[in-house]
Amino acid sequence: MTSIDAFMLNSSKKLSTKTISSLSAEESPSGSTTRATIEFVRGLSEKVVPDVKLTRSRDGCSGVATFTFSNPNCFDASTAEAGEITGMFMTDEEGAISTNDVNASFSNGKPQAITSTYVMTSALDWDRFMRFMERYSDANGLGFSKA
């Protein structure tokens, strides 16, 4: 895939183009109380905010989002009883989008990070993903900067 646009969302809140303010679900402009969340285990919201890198094809019809979570809470011993990691599920007021492309990295036999890739194959997939990311960034204080 040839990428023309590259974006990065991260929790540093240092922005070069614009600032996205953090809103609680009650303050959401849509009036919805459904909070955008990411889950690796169904029913267990991931508390670690990821770094997200986006690429988009020249024609805008496809793209890839790569999420990197450092020390995610799904690795905690206290959450082991909740279930196994079966994918990455991005849930908001519109429903859920998911990917099974989830990889864990280990250091000295201990899990350190999760990298997950979500592939968008159409302009509709891209638009849906961007709506989710706008809600997720509002809920988690993510910043946006154009690379």
PDB file of C-alpha atoms in Angstrom:
ATOM      1  CA  MET A   1       0.000   0.000   0.000  1.00  0.00           C
ATOM      2  CA  THR A   2       1.306   3.415  -0.891  1.00  0.00           C
ATOM      3  CA  SER A   3       0.641   5.878   1.860  1.00  0.00           C
ATOM      4  CA  ILE A   4       0.271   9.580   1.340  1.00  0.00           C
ATOM      5  CA  ASP A   5      -1.262  10.638   4.640  1.00  0.00           C
ATOM      6  CA  ALA A   6       0.267   9.594   7.948  1.00  0.00           C
ATOM      7  CA  PHE A   7      -1.136  10.511  11.325  1.00  0.00           C
ATOM      8  CA  MET A   8      -0.184   9.735  14.893  1.00  0.00           C
ATOM      9  CA  LEU A   9      -2.376   9.771  17.956  1.00  0.00           C
ATOM     10  CA  ASN A  10      -0.699   9.529  21.319  1.00  0.00           C
ATOM     11  CA  SER A  11      -1.186  10.373  24.935  1.00  0.00           C
ATOM     12  CA  SER A  12       1.496  13.092  25.058  1.00  0.00           C
ATOM     13  CA  LYS A  13      -1.049  15.847  24.400  1.00  0.00           C
ATOM     14  CA  LYS A  14       1.698  17.717  22.479  1.00  0.00           C
ATOM     15  CA  LEU A  15       0.097  18.797  19.262  1.00  0.00           C
ATOM     16  CA  SER A  16       1.342  20.493  16.163  1.00  0.00           C
ATOM     17  CA  THR A  17      -1.941  21.087  14.367  1.00  0.00           C
ATOM     18  CA  LYS A  18      -4.851  21.089  16.780  1.00  0.00           C
ATOM     19  CA  THR A  19      -5.840  20.098  20.285  1.00  0.00           C
ATOM     20  CA  ILE A  20      -8.584  17.607  20.970  1.00  0.00           C
ATOM     21  CA  SER A  21     -10.008  18.274  24.408  1.00  0.00           C
ATOM     22  CA  SER A  22     -10.962  15.495  26.768  1.00  0.00           C
ATOM     23  CA  LEU A  23     -14.688  15.110  27.404  1.00  0.00           C
ATOM     24  CA  SER A  24     -16.475  12.709  29.676  1.00  0.00           C
ATOM     25  CA  ALA A  25     -19.274  10.605  28.221  1.00  0.00           C
ATOM     26  CA  GLU A  26     -21.808  12.947  29.828  1.00  0.00           C
ATOM     27  CA  GLU A  27     -20.225  15.959  28.099  1.00  0.00           C
ATOM     28  CA  SER A  28     -20.193  14.324  24.678  1.00  0.00           C
ATOM     29  CA  PRO A  29     -21.538  16.636  21.953  1.00  0.00           C
ATOM     30  CA  SER A  30     -23.795  13.844  20.701  1.00  0.00           C
ATOM     31  CA  GLY A  31     -25.396  13.532  24.134  1.00  0.00           C
ATOM     32  CA  SER A  32     -24.602   9.829  24.216  1.00  0.00           C
ATOM     33  CA  THR A  33     -23.562   8.140  27.455  1.00  0.00           C
ATOM     34  CA  THR A  34     -21.851   5.246  25.635  1.00  0.00           C
ATOM     35  CA  ARG A  35     -18.126   5.597  26.086  1.00  0.00           C
ATOM     36  CA  ALA A  36     -15.732   4.537  23.344  1.00  0.00           C
ATOM     37  CA  THR A  37     -13.544   1.700  24.644  1.00  0.00           C
ATOM     38  CA  ILE A  38     -10.993  -0.809  23.440  1.00  0.00           C
ATOM     39  CA  GLU A  39     -11.105  -4.365  24.761  1.00  0.00           C
ATOM     40  CA  PHE A  40      -8.853  -7.383  24.248  1.00  0.00           C
ATOM     41  CA  VAL A  41     -11.015  -9.554  26.504  1.00  0.00           C
ATOM     42  CA  ARG A  42     -14.754  -9.081  26.016  1.00  0.00           C
ATOM     43  CA  GLY A  43     -16.166  -7.066  28.917  1.00  0.00           C
ATOM     44  CA  LEU A  44     -12.746  -5.838  30.150  1.00  0.00           C
ATOM     45  CA  SER A  45     -11.955  -2.296  29.004  1.00  0.00           C
ATOM     46  CA  GLU A  46      -8.281  -1.595  28.369  1.00  0.00           C
ATOM     47  CA  LYS A  47      -7.110   1.212  30.662  1.00  0.00           C
ATOM     48  CA  VAL A  48      -3.784   1.812  28.903  1.00  0.00           C
ATOM     49  CA  VAL A  49      -4.060   4.464  26.191  1.00  0.00           C
ATOM     50  CA  PRO A  50      -2.229   3.317  23.047  1.00  0.00           C
ATOM     51  CA  ASP A  51      -0.034   5.060  20.524  1.00  0.00           C
ATOM     52  CA  VAL A  52      -1.876   4.863  17.191  1.00  0.00           C
ATOM     53  CA  LYS A  53      -0.293   5.254  13.762  1.00  0.00           C
ATOM     54  CA  LEU A  54      -2.491   5.633  10.693  1.00  0.00           C
ATOM     55  CA  THR A  55      -1.669   5.341   7.035  1.00  0.00           C
ATOM     56  CA  ARG A  56      -4.055   5.872   4.142  1.00  0.00           C
ATOM     57  CA  SER A  57      -3.745   4.998   0.471  1.00  0.00           C
ATOM     58  CA  ARG A  58      -3.484   7.740  -2.156  1.00  0.00           C
ATOM     59  CA  ASP A  59      -7.015   7.083  -3.403  1.00  0.00           C
ATOM     60  CA  GLY A  60      -8.418   7.130   0.156  1.00  0.00           C
ATOM     61  CA  CYS A  61     -10.082   3.741  -0.216  1.00  0.00           C
ATOM     62  CA  SER A  62      -7.937   1.795   2.216  1.00  0.00           C
ATOM     63  CA  GLY A  63      -5.789   2.297   5.261  1.00  0.00           C
ATOM     64  CA  VAL A  64      -4.068   0.688   8.213  1.00  0.00           C
ATOM     65  CA  ALA A  65      -4.178   1.604  11.901  1.00  0.00           C
ATOM     66  CA  THR A  66      -1.430   0.216  14.118  1.00  0.00           C
ATOM     67  CA  PHE A  67      -2.027   0.324  17.883  1.00  0.00           C
ATOM     68  CA  THR A  68       0.776  -0.133  20.415  1.00  0.00           C
ATOM     69  CA  PHE A  69      -0.131  -0.694  24.072  1.00  0.00           C
ATOM     70  CA  SER A  70       2.738  -0.681  26.596  1.00  0.00           C
ATOM     71  CA  ASN A  71       2.032  -2.904  29.614  1.00  0.00           C
ATOM     72  CA  PRO A  72      -1.728  -3.230  28.987  1.00  0.00           C
ATOM     73  CA  ASN A  73      -3.956  -4.159  31.920  1.00  0.00           C
ATOM     74  CA  CYS A  74      -5.146  -7.320  30.123  1.00  0.00           C
ATOM     75  CA  PHE A  75      -1.762  -8.816  31.204  1.00  0.00           C
ATOM     76  CA  ASP A  76      -2.440  -8.148  34.904  1.00  0.00           C
ATOM     77  CA  ALA A  77      -2.796 -11.218  37.117  1.00  0.00           C
ATOM     78  CA  SER A  78      -6.009  -9.766  38.561  1.00  0.00           C
ATOM     79  CA  THR A  79      -7.661  -9.795  35.126  1.00  0.00           C
ATOM     80  CA  ALA A  80      -6.631 -13.352  34.166  1.00  0.00           C
ATOM     81  CA  GLU A  81      -9.991 -14.752  35.275  1.00  0.00           C
ATOM     82  CA  ALA A  82     -11.860 -12.430  32.862  1.00  0.00           C
ATOM     83  CA  GLY A  83     -10.899 -14.598  29.883  1.00  0.00           C
ATOM     84  CA  GLU A  84      -8.428 -14.931  27.048  1.00  0.00           C
ATOM     85  CA  ILE A  85      -7.353 -12.340  24.502  1.00  0.00           C
ATOM     86  CA  THR A  86      -9.399 -13.135  21.388  1.00  0.00           C
ATOM     87  CA  GLY A  87      -8.869  -9.944  19.374  1.00  0.00           C
ATOM     88  CA  MET A  88      -9.077  -6.186  19.699  1.00  0.00           C
ATOM     89  CA  PHE A  89     -12.617  -4.836  19.963  1.00  0.00           C
ATOM     90  CA  MET A  90     -13.296  -1.120  19.500  1.00  0.00           C
ATOM     91  CA  THR A  91     -16.750  -0.354  20.884  1.00  0.00           C
ATOM     92  CA  ASP A  92     -18.755   2.867  20.838  1.00  0.00           C
ATOM     93  CA  GLU A  93     -22.338   4.063  20.405  1.00  0.00           C
ATOM     94  CA  GLU A  94     -22.435   2.751  16.797  1.00  0.00           C
ATOM     95  CA  GLY A  95     -21.426  -0.782  17.777  1.00  0.00           C
ATOM     96  CA  ALA A  96     -18.111  -2.613  17.555  1.00  0.00           C
ATOM     97  CA  ILE A  97     -15.325  -2.950  15.026  1.00  0.00           C
ATOM     98  CA  SER A  98     -12.649  -5.552  15.584  1.00  0.00           C
ATOM     99  CA  THR A  99      -9.470  -7.191  14.395  1.00  0.00           C
ATOM    100  CA  ASN A 100      -7.845 -10.519  15.166  1.00  0.00           C
ATOM    101  CA  ASP A 101      -4.380  -9.223  14.220  1.00  0.00           C
ATOM    102  CA  VAL A 102      -3.078  -8.928  17.785  1.00  0.00           C
ATOM    103  CA  ASN A 103       0.541  -9.670  18.743  1.00  0.00           C
ATOM    104  CA  ALA A 104       2.178  -9.648  22.158  1.00  0.00           C
ATOM    105  CA  SER A 105       5.849  -8.917  22.762  1.00  0.00           C
ATOM    106  CA  PHE A 106       7.741 -10.450  25.665  1.00  0.00           C
ATOM    107  CA  SER A 107      10.893  -9.632  27.603  1.00  0.00           C
ATOM    108  CA  ASN A 108      12.464 -12.289  29.836  1.00  0.00           C
ATOM    109  CA  GLY A 109       9.307 -14.378  29.481  1.00  0.00           C
ATOM    110  CA  LYS A 110       7.001 -11.595  30.695  1.00  0.00           C
ATOM    111  CA  PRO A 111       4.494  -9.809  28.438  1.00  0.00           C
ATOM    112  CA  GLN A 112       5.474  -6.191  27.791  1.00  0.00           C
ATOM    113  CA  ALA A 113       3.314  -4.829  24.982  1.00  0.00           C
ATOM    114  CA  ILE A 114       0.553  -5.546  22.506  1.00  0.00           C
ATOM    115  CA  THR A 115       0.656  -4.408  18.902  1.00  0.00           C
ATOM    116  CA  SER A 116      -2.585  -4.676  16.970  1.00  0.00           C
ATOM    117  CA  THR A 117      -3.307  -3.850  13.344  1.00  0.00           C
ATOM    118  CA  TYR A 118      -6.707  -2.871  11.953  1.00  0.00           C
ATOM    119  CA  VAL A 119      -6.931  -2.898   8.145  1.00  0.00           C
ATOM    120  CA  MET A 120      -9.557  -0.732   6.429  1.00  0.00           C
ATOM    121  CA  THR A 121     -10.430  -1.880   2.911  1.00  0.00           C
ATOM    122  CA  SER A 122     -12.954   0.796   1.913  1.00  0.00           C
ATOM    123  CA  ALA A 123     -13.758   4.456   2.395  1.00  0.00           C
ATOM    124  CA  LEU A 124     -16.705   3.391   4.590  1.00  0.00           C
ATOM    125  CA  ASP A 125     -14.345   1.396   6.843  1.00  0.00           C
ATOM    126  CA  TRP A 126     -12.042   4.446   7.085  1.00  0.00           C
ATOM    127  CA  ASP A 127     -14.906   6.800   7.959  1.00  0.00           C
ATOM    128  CA  ARG A 128     -16.276   4.413  10.598  1.00  0.00           C
ATOM    129  CA  PHE A 129     -12.837   3.996  12.147  1.00  0.00           C
ATOM    130  CA  MET A 130     -12.269   7.767  12.248  1.00  0.00           C
ATOM    131  CA  ARG A 131     -15.626   8.296  13.995  1.00  0.00           C
ATOM    132  CA  PHE A 132     -14.595   5.711  16.598  1.00  0.00           C
ATOM    133  CA  MET A 133     -11.172   7.339  17.054  1.00  0.00           C
ATOM    134  CA  GLU A 134     -12.719  10.781  17.506  1.00  0.00           C
ATOM    135  CA  ARG A 135     -14.912   9.431  20.315  1.00  0.00           C
ATOM    136  CA  TYR A 136     -12.052   7.416  21.814  1.00  0.00           C
ATOM    137  CA  SER A 137      -9.680  10.403  21.735  1.00  0.00           C
ATOM    138  CA  ASP A 138     -12.319  12.610  23.368  1.00  0.00           C
ATOM    139  CA  ALA A 139     -12.797  10.060  26.151  1.00  0.00           C
ATOM    140  CA  ASN A 140      -9.076   9.419  26.732  1.00  0.00           C
ATOM    141  CA  GLY A 141      -7.320  12.729  26.063  1.00  0.00           C
ATOM    142  CA  LEU A 142      -5.449  11.631  22.951  1.00  0.00           C
ATOM    143  CA  GLY A 143      -3.693  14.232  20.850  1.00  0.00           C
ATOM    144  CA  PHE A 144      -3.497  14.460  17.074  1.00  0.00           C
ATOM    145  CA  SER A 145      -0.521  15.437  14.973  1.00  0.00           C
ATOM    146  CA  LYS A 146      -0.012  15.157  11.246  1.00  0.00           C
ATOM    147  CA  ALA A 147       3.306  13.543  10.330  1.00  0.00           C
TER     148      ALA A 147
END
